[in-house]
Amino acid sequence: MKKKIIIISSILVFILIASFSTYKIVNYYRIKHAKIEVKLVDNLTVEVYEKRKISDFIQKINGKIINNKIIDTSTIGKKEISFKYINDDGIKVPYNYSIKVEDTTDPVIWLSNKYQLKVNSDIDLESSILCGDNYDDKPNCRIEGDYDLDKEGVYSLVYKATDKSGNEKVQPFDLTVYTPTKSSQNVYEEEVTEFSNILKNYKTSHTEIGIDISKWQEEVDFEKIKQAGVEFVMIRVGTKDTTTDKYVLDPYFKRNIESALEQGLKVGVYFYSYADTKKEAIKDAKWVVKQIKK
């Protein structure tokens, strides 16, 4: 009896193995000979960090993609895209294609076309001017031209920022080195930038245009700025008094954030920090979180 059970069990195991092997062979044959018709778009490049799905690069396909996920475009270079789809015959088939992730965005320089410093200023001018890039966390930022902070005069200079992808931003500016007097509170007339020109030059299907607002703008008419094309506002929460070491809430913060939200504008906040240690930066951040909780 025991021998019969062993024989029957062996036969069942054999049948299961044979059935599984047959299934794999048949399935392999079906997949190998499955009809695959995929036509890709002509342009297989994408900007770094741009949100694109697998289907965005497919012009035509004889079936339905199983998981049309968002592609990771956080690294530039060639990227292999692999996915599976069920064709019109109901067969699950694999497919892959390659795309190229590029960085074509110029660095950003926070600098007007005029800059002033008191004579004998103890400052590293090149590093004091802010520049940054959307991908390269350490773009090459430099001043071209000669100047002397110990000598009065107006120096025509150029500030250049270049990222590792070769994108370059150039900003000419005049540096005025002056000796302070009672009549030299404003050495030059402040430049005015028209918001309509910003919209014209920078608004695209991939950008949103916003403005920075603090107490210096006093009472802002948020309905008017929305009508002018403003899509978001960065609102100052406050700063720190360096003489008393106390936090100072921007007197217009509550009004600004409530009014902006009432108009349906997107809102971000910022804090003007003097922190030069990790501990101080964390302390500042906690204060900001406390102010914006509500």
Tab-separated table of C-alpha atoms in Angstrom:
chain	number	residue	atom	x	y	z
A	1	MET	CA	0.000	0.000	0.000
A	2	LYS	CA	2.812	2.374	0.947
A	3	LYS	CA	4.578	1.571	-2.314
A	4	LYS	CA	1.416	2.397	-4.317
A	5	ILE	CA	1.098	5.769	-2.542
A	6	ILE	CA	4.707	6.641	-3.369
A	7	ILE	CA	4.213	5.672	-7.008
A	8	ILE	CA	0.979	7.704	-7.279
A	9	SER	CA	2.640	10.696	-5.591
A	10	SER	CA	5.602	10.471	-7.973
A	11	ILE	CA	3.247	10.354	-10.940
A	12	LEU	CA	1.361	13.418	-9.675
A	13	VAL	CA	4.618	15.319	-9.153
A	14	PHE	CA	5.737	14.333	-12.643
A	15	ILE	CA	2.433	15.480	-14.124
A	16	LEU	CA	2.662	18.823	-12.275
A	17	ILE	CA	6.241	19.389	-13.435
A	18	ALA	CA	5.358	18.402	-16.987
A	19	SER	CA	2.294	20.667	-16.964
A	20	PHE	CA	4.280	23.603	-15.599
A	21	SER	CA	7.052	23.055	-18.143
A	22	THR	CA	4.505	22.809	-20.948
A	23	TYR	CA	2.848	26.034	-19.745
A	24	LYS	CA	6.186	27.832	-19.696
A	25	ILE	CA	7.054	26.581	-23.171
A	26	VAL	CA	3.659	27.572	-24.584
A	27	ASN	CA	3.760	30.938	-22.840
A	28	TYR	CA	7.313	31.576	-24.055
A	29	TYR	CA	6.231	30.691	-27.599
A	30	ARG	CA	3.182	33.013	-27.336
A	31	ILE	CA	5.280	35.924	-26.065
A	32	LYS	CA	8.056	35.332	-28.601
A	33	HIS	CA	5.602	35.360	-31.477
A	34	ALA	CA	3.261	37.983	-30.028
A	35	LYS	CA	2.424	40.893	-32.248
A	36	ILE	CA	4.301	43.991	-31.081
A	37	GLU	CA	3.550	47.301	-32.719
A	38	VAL	CA	5.037	50.292	-30.906
A	39	LYS	CA	5.823	53.583	-32.599
A	40	LEU	CA	7.807	56.113	-30.594
A	41	VAL	CA	7.636	59.897	-30.905
A	42	ASP	CA	10.380	61.641	-32.854
A	43	ASN	CA	11.737	63.582	-29.879
A	44	LEU	CA	13.060	61.245	-27.175
A	45	THR	CA	14.653	63.945	-25.034
A	46	VAL	CA	13.311	65.344	-21.789
A	47	GLU	CA	14.358	68.165	-19.478
A	48	VAL	CA	15.793	67.131	-16.118
A	49	TYR	CA	13.107	66.946	-13.385
A	50	GLU	CA	10.333	67.203	-15.980
A	51	LYS	CA	7.351	64.988	-15.177
A	52	ARG	CA	6.760	62.554	-18.037
A	53	LYS	CA	5.010	59.191	-18.205
A	54	ILE	CA	6.003	56.102	-20.184
A	55	SER	CA	3.174	56.740	-22.657
A	56	ASP	CA	4.359	60.304	-23.344
A	57	PHE	CA	7.057	58.949	-25.661
A	58	ILE	CA	4.767	56.481	-27.459
A	59	GLN	CA	2.869	57.662	-30.495
A	60	LYS	CA	1.091	54.372	-31.216
A	61	ILE	CA	0.831	50.973	-29.489
A	62	ASN	CA	-1.235	47.845	-30.204
A	63	GLY	CA	-2.514	47.392	-26.689
A	64	LYS	CA	-2.595	48.897	-23.222
A	65	ILE	CA	0.326	49.657	-20.899
A	66	ILE	CA	-0.035	47.817	-17.579
A	67	ASN	CA	1.661	50.408	-15.344
A	68	ASN	CA	1.965	53.792	-17.026
A	69	LYS	CA	4.250	55.162	-14.304
A	70	ILE	CA	6.076	58.487	-14.120
A	71	ILE	CA	9.671	58.270	-15.341
A	72	ASP	CA	12.503	59.233	-13.006
A	73	THR	CA	14.182	62.196	-14.729
A	74	SER	CA	16.310	63.348	-11.796
A	75	THR	CA	19.617	62.353	-13.452
A	76	ILE	CA	20.879	63.601	-16.816
A	77	GLY	CA	22.092	61.177	-19.455
A	78	LYS	CA	20.737	58.132	-21.288
A	79	LYS	CA	17.923	56.286	-19.537
A	80	GLU	CA	16.439	52.896	-20.378
A	81	ILE	CA	12.671	52.630	-20.037
A	82	SER	CA	11.272	49.097	-19.595
A	83	PHE	CA	7.600	48.232	-19.271
A	84	LYS	CA	4.998	45.603	-20.085
A	85	TYR	CA	1.751	45.923	-21.944
A	86	ILE	CA	-1.118	43.661	-22.998
A	87	ASN	CA	-1.466	43.581	-26.759
A	88	ASP	CA	-4.696	43.322	-28.727
A	89	ASP	CA	-4.506	39.511	-28.543
A	90	GLY	CA	-4.442	39.600	-24.737
A	91	ILE	CA	-0.772	38.633	-24.447
A	92	LYS	CA	1.441	40.355	-21.889
A	93	VAL	CA	4.626	41.443	-23.667
A	94	PRO	CA	7.718	43.389	-22.557
A	95	TYR	CA	9.075	46.437	-24.351
A	96	ASN	CA	11.841	48.947	-23.785
A	97	TYR	CA	13.166	52.141	-25.293
A	98	SER	CA	15.773	54.780	-24.459
A	99	ILE	CA	15.410	58.471	-23.742
A	100	LYS	CA	17.925	61.223	-23.096
A	101	VAL	CA	17.565	63.421	-20.021
A	102	GLU	CA	19.052	66.874	-20.616
A	103	ASP	CA	19.707	70.017	-18.630
A	104	THR	CA	19.173	73.029	-20.887
A	105	THR	CA	18.202	75.522	-18.181
A	106	ASP	CA	20.566	78.433	-17.545
A	107	PRO	CA	21.746	79.191	-14.021
A	108	VAL	CA	20.088	82.048	-12.140
A	109	ILE	CA	21.884	85.180	-10.903
A	110	TRP	CA	20.315	87.405	-8.250
A	111	LEU	CA	21.882	90.682	-9.288
A	112	SER	CA	20.664	94.023	-10.612
A	113	ASN	CA	22.593	95.894	-13.294
A	114	LYS	CA	23.875	98.233	-10.554
A	115	TYR	CA	25.668	97.389	-7.314
A	116	GLN	CA	27.168	99.705	-4.703
A	117	LEU	CA	29.699	99.255	-1.895
A	118	LYS	CA	31.367	101.634	0.516
A	119	VAL	CA	35.048	102.198	-0.100
A	120	ASN	CA	37.288	99.820	1.895
A	121	SER	CA	34.440	97.325	2.301
A	122	ASP	CA	35.682	94.094	3.819
A	123	ILE	CA	33.674	91.768	1.606
A	124	ASP	CA	34.240	88.989	-0.900
A	125	LEU	CA	32.178	90.513	-3.702
A	126	GLU	CA	32.228	87.424	-5.918
A	127	SER	CA	30.813	85.100	-3.252
A	128	SER	CA	28.377	87.692	-1.875
A	129	ILE	CA	26.407	87.725	-5.132
A	130	LEU	CA	23.934	84.853	-5.184
A	131	CYS	CA	23.817	82.435	-8.085
A	132	GLY	CA	22.302	78.983	-8.385
A	133	ASP	CA	21.222	76.284	-10.780
A	134	ASN	CA	18.293	73.893	-11.069
A	135	TYR	CA	20.566	70.813	-11.365
A	136	ASP	CA	24.169	71.694	-10.591
A	137	ASP	CA	24.459	72.462	-6.874
A	138	LYS	CA	27.844	74.124	-7.388
A	139	PRO	CA	27.805	76.152	-10.627
A	140	ASN	CA	30.904	78.134	-11.528
A	141	CYS	CA	30.071	81.732	-10.583
A	142	ARG	CA	32.651	84.438	-11.225
A	143	ILE	CA	33.198	88.149	-11.870
A	144	GLU	CA	34.990	89.205	-15.033
A	145	GLY	CA	36.659	92.600	-15.064
A	146	ASP	CA	38.932	94.614	-12.781
A	147	TYR	CA	37.779	96.539	-9.715
A	148	ASP	CA	39.274	97.920	-6.511
A	149	LEU	CA	37.178	98.126	-3.343
A	150	ASP	CA	39.756	100.486	-1.823
A	151	LYS	CA	39.350	103.043	-4.584
A	152	GLU	CA	36.305	105.140	-5.457
A	153	GLY	CA	34.904	104.762	-8.923
A	154	VAL	CA	32.401	103.056	-11.180
A	155	TYR	CA	33.563	99.684	-12.539
A	156	SER	CA	31.853	97.996	-15.486
A	157	LEU	CA	31.871	94.283	-14.749
A	158	VAL	CA	30.289	91.040	-15.876
A	159	TYR	CA	29.032	88.260	-13.614
A	160	LYS	CA	28.961	84.817	-15.240
A	161	ALA	CA	27.433	81.604	-13.970
A	162	THR	CA	28.103	78.312	-15.797
A	163	ASP	CA	26.731	74.897	-14.836
A	164	LYS	CA	28.350	71.537	-15.567
A	165	SER	CA	26.015	71.020	-18.552
A	166	GLY	CA	27.531	74.094	-20.208
A	167	ASN	CA	24.530	76.376	-19.718
A	168	GLU	CA	25.639	79.940	-19.056
A	169	LYS	CA	24.021	83.058	-17.655
A	170	VAL	CA	25.709	86.444	-18.137
A	171	GLN	CA	24.782	89.565	-16.153
A	172	PRO	CA	26.614	92.854	-16.858
A	173	PHE	CA	26.572	95.314	-13.959
A	174	ASP	CA	28.171	98.526	-12.746
A	175	LEU	CA	29.899	98.432	-9.376
A	176	THR	CA	29.980	101.802	-7.640
A	177	VAL	CA	32.574	102.142	-4.875
A	178	TYR	CA	31.852	105.314	-2.893
A	179	THR	CA	32.743	107.221	0.269
A	180	PRO	CA	29.662	107.675	2.486
A	181	THR	CA	28.446	111.241	2.987
A	182	LYS	CA	25.168	112.752	4.115
A	183	SER	CA	24.158	113.250	0.494
A	184	SER	CA	25.152	109.772	-0.675
A	185	GLN	CA	22.358	107.725	0.859
A	186	ASN	CA	21.370	106.660	-2.658
A	187	VAL	CA	24.302	106.663	-5.033
A	188	TYR	CA	22.155	105.622	-7.964
A	189	GLU	CA	18.542	105.643	-8.965
A	190	GLU	CA	16.944	102.288	-8.313
A	191	GLU	CA	16.086	100.268	-11.398
A	192	VAL	CA	12.432	99.407	-11.978
A	193	THR	CA	11.409	96.089	-13.548
A	194	GLU	CA	7.987	95.974	-15.213
A	195	PHE	CA	6.058	92.812	-14.308
A	196	SER	CA	4.550	92.688	-17.803
A	197	ASN	CA	8.081	92.298	-19.220
A	198	ILE	CA	8.766	89.404	-16.859
A	199	LEU	CA	5.623	87.651	-18.112
A	200	LYS	CA	6.599	88.293	-21.713
A	201	ASN	CA	10.157	87.016	-21.300
A	202	TYR	CA	9.718	84.098	-18.898
A	203	LYS	CA	6.138	82.788	-18.909
A	204	THR	CA	5.880	79.412	-20.685
A	205	SER	CA	3.855	76.223	-20.317
A	206	HIS	CA	6.554	74.989	-17.908
A	207	THR	CA	6.840	78.070	-15.676
A	208	GLU	CA	4.803	79.935	-13.107
A	209	ILE	CA	5.485	83.582	-12.338
A	210	GLY	CA	5.332	84.956	-8.821
A	211	ILE	CA	6.565	87.771	-6.616
A	212	ASP	CA	8.243	88.324	-3.244
A	213	ILE	CA	6.165	90.281	-0.725
A	214	SER	CA	7.114	91.710	2.669
A	215	LYS	CA	6.462	94.816	4.775
A	216	TRP	CA	8.412	96.877	2.242
A	217	GLN	CA	5.473	96.612	-0.186
A	218	GLU	CA	3.076	97.731	2.593
A	219	GLU	CA	-0.623	97.029	1.820
A	220	VAL	CA	-0.761	94.951	-1.352
A	221	ASP	CA	-3.912	94.727	-3.485
A	222	PHE	CA	-3.912	90.967	-4.148
A	223	GLU	CA	-6.878	91.128	-6.497
A	224	LYS	CA	-4.957	93.494	-8.763
A	225	ILE	CA	-1.741	91.478	-8.763
A	226	LYS	CA	-3.690	88.328	-9.635
A	227	GLN	CA	-5.311	90.162	-12.558
A	228	ALA	CA	-1.836	91.274	-13.655
A	229	GLY	CA	-0.777	87.627	-14.031
A	230	VAL	CA	0.820	86.784	-10.688
A	231	GLU	CA	0.358	83.052	-10.011
A	232	PHE	CA	2.073	82.687	-6.639
A	233	VAL	CA	3.554	84.824	-3.875
A	234	MET	CA	6.522	84.212	-1.579
A	235	ILE	CA	5.632	85.978	1.665
A	236	ARG	CA	8.147	86.963	4.308
A	237	VAL	CA	7.315	85.535	7.725
A	238	GLY	CA	9.901	87.636	9.501
A	239	THR	CA	13.548	87.978	10.426
A	240	LYS	CA	15.796	88.253	13.461
A	241	ASP	CA	16.969	91.431	15.168
A	242	THR	CA	20.737	91.033	15.279
A	243	THR	CA	21.093	93.559	18.104
A	244	THR	CA	18.583	91.940	20.494
A	245	ASP	CA	18.721	88.389	19.055
A	246	LYS	CA	14.913	88.351	19.075
A	247	TYR	CA	12.624	87.111	16.327
A	248	VAL	CA	10.598	89.764	14.516
A	249	LEU	CA	7.338	88.870	12.800
A	250	ASP	CA	6.755	90.786	9.583
A	251	PRO	CA	3.906	93.205	10.506
A	252	TYR	CA	2.124	92.478	7.212
A	253	PHE	CA	2.585	88.685	7.254
A	254	LYS	CA	-0.864	87.712	8.575
A	255	ARG	CA	-2.657	90.152	6.272
A	256	ASN	CA	-0.585	89.101	3.262
A	257	ILE	CA	-1.018	85.342	3.617
A	258	GLU	CA	-4.751	85.535	4.352
A	259	SER	CA	-5.419	87.931	1.457
A	260	ALA	CA	-3.345	85.856	-0.982
A	261	LEU	CA	-5.198	82.662	-0.077
A	262	GLU	CA	-8.552	84.428	-0.411
A	263	GLN	CA	-7.622	85.262	-4.011
A	264	GLY	CA	-6.716	81.627	-4.732
A	265	LEU	CA	-3.014	82.370	-5.198
A	266	LYS	CA	-0.393	79.750	-4.445
A	267	VAL	CA	1.579	80.726	-1.379
A	268	GLY	CA	5.101	80.109	-0.132
A	269	VAL	CA	6.872	81.696	2.817
A	270	TYR	CA	10.431	82.703	3.623
A	271	PHE	CA	12.448	83.876	6.593
A	272	TYR	CA	15.370	86.285	6.366
A	273	SER	CA	17.958	84.365	8.357
A	274	TYR	CA	21.369	85.290	9.740
A	275	ALA	CA	22.101	81.757	10.911
A	276	ASP	CA	25.665	80.578	10.372
A	277	THR	CA	25.427	77.270	12.251
A	278	LYS	CA	23.209	74.214	11.918
A	279	LYS	CA	21.833	74.775	15.419
A	280	GLU	CA	20.763	78.355	14.623
A	281	ALA	CA	19.212	77.318	11.307
A	282	ILE	CA	17.104	74.634	13.019
A	283	LYS	CA	16.016	77.166	15.639
A	284	ASP	CA	14.954	79.590	12.885
A	285	ALA	CA	13.052	76.850	11.059
A	286	LYS	CA	11.134	75.871	14.207
A	287	TRP	CA	10.124	79.488	14.740
A	288	VAL	CA	8.836	79.708	11.162
A	289	VAL	CA	6.819	76.482	11.538
A	290	LYS	CA	5.240	77.881	14.692
A	291	GLN	CA	4.165	81.089	12.862
A	292	ILE	CA	2.604	79.324	9.862
A	293	LYS	CA	0.862	76.458	11.737
A	294	LYS	CA	-2.571	78.020	11.400
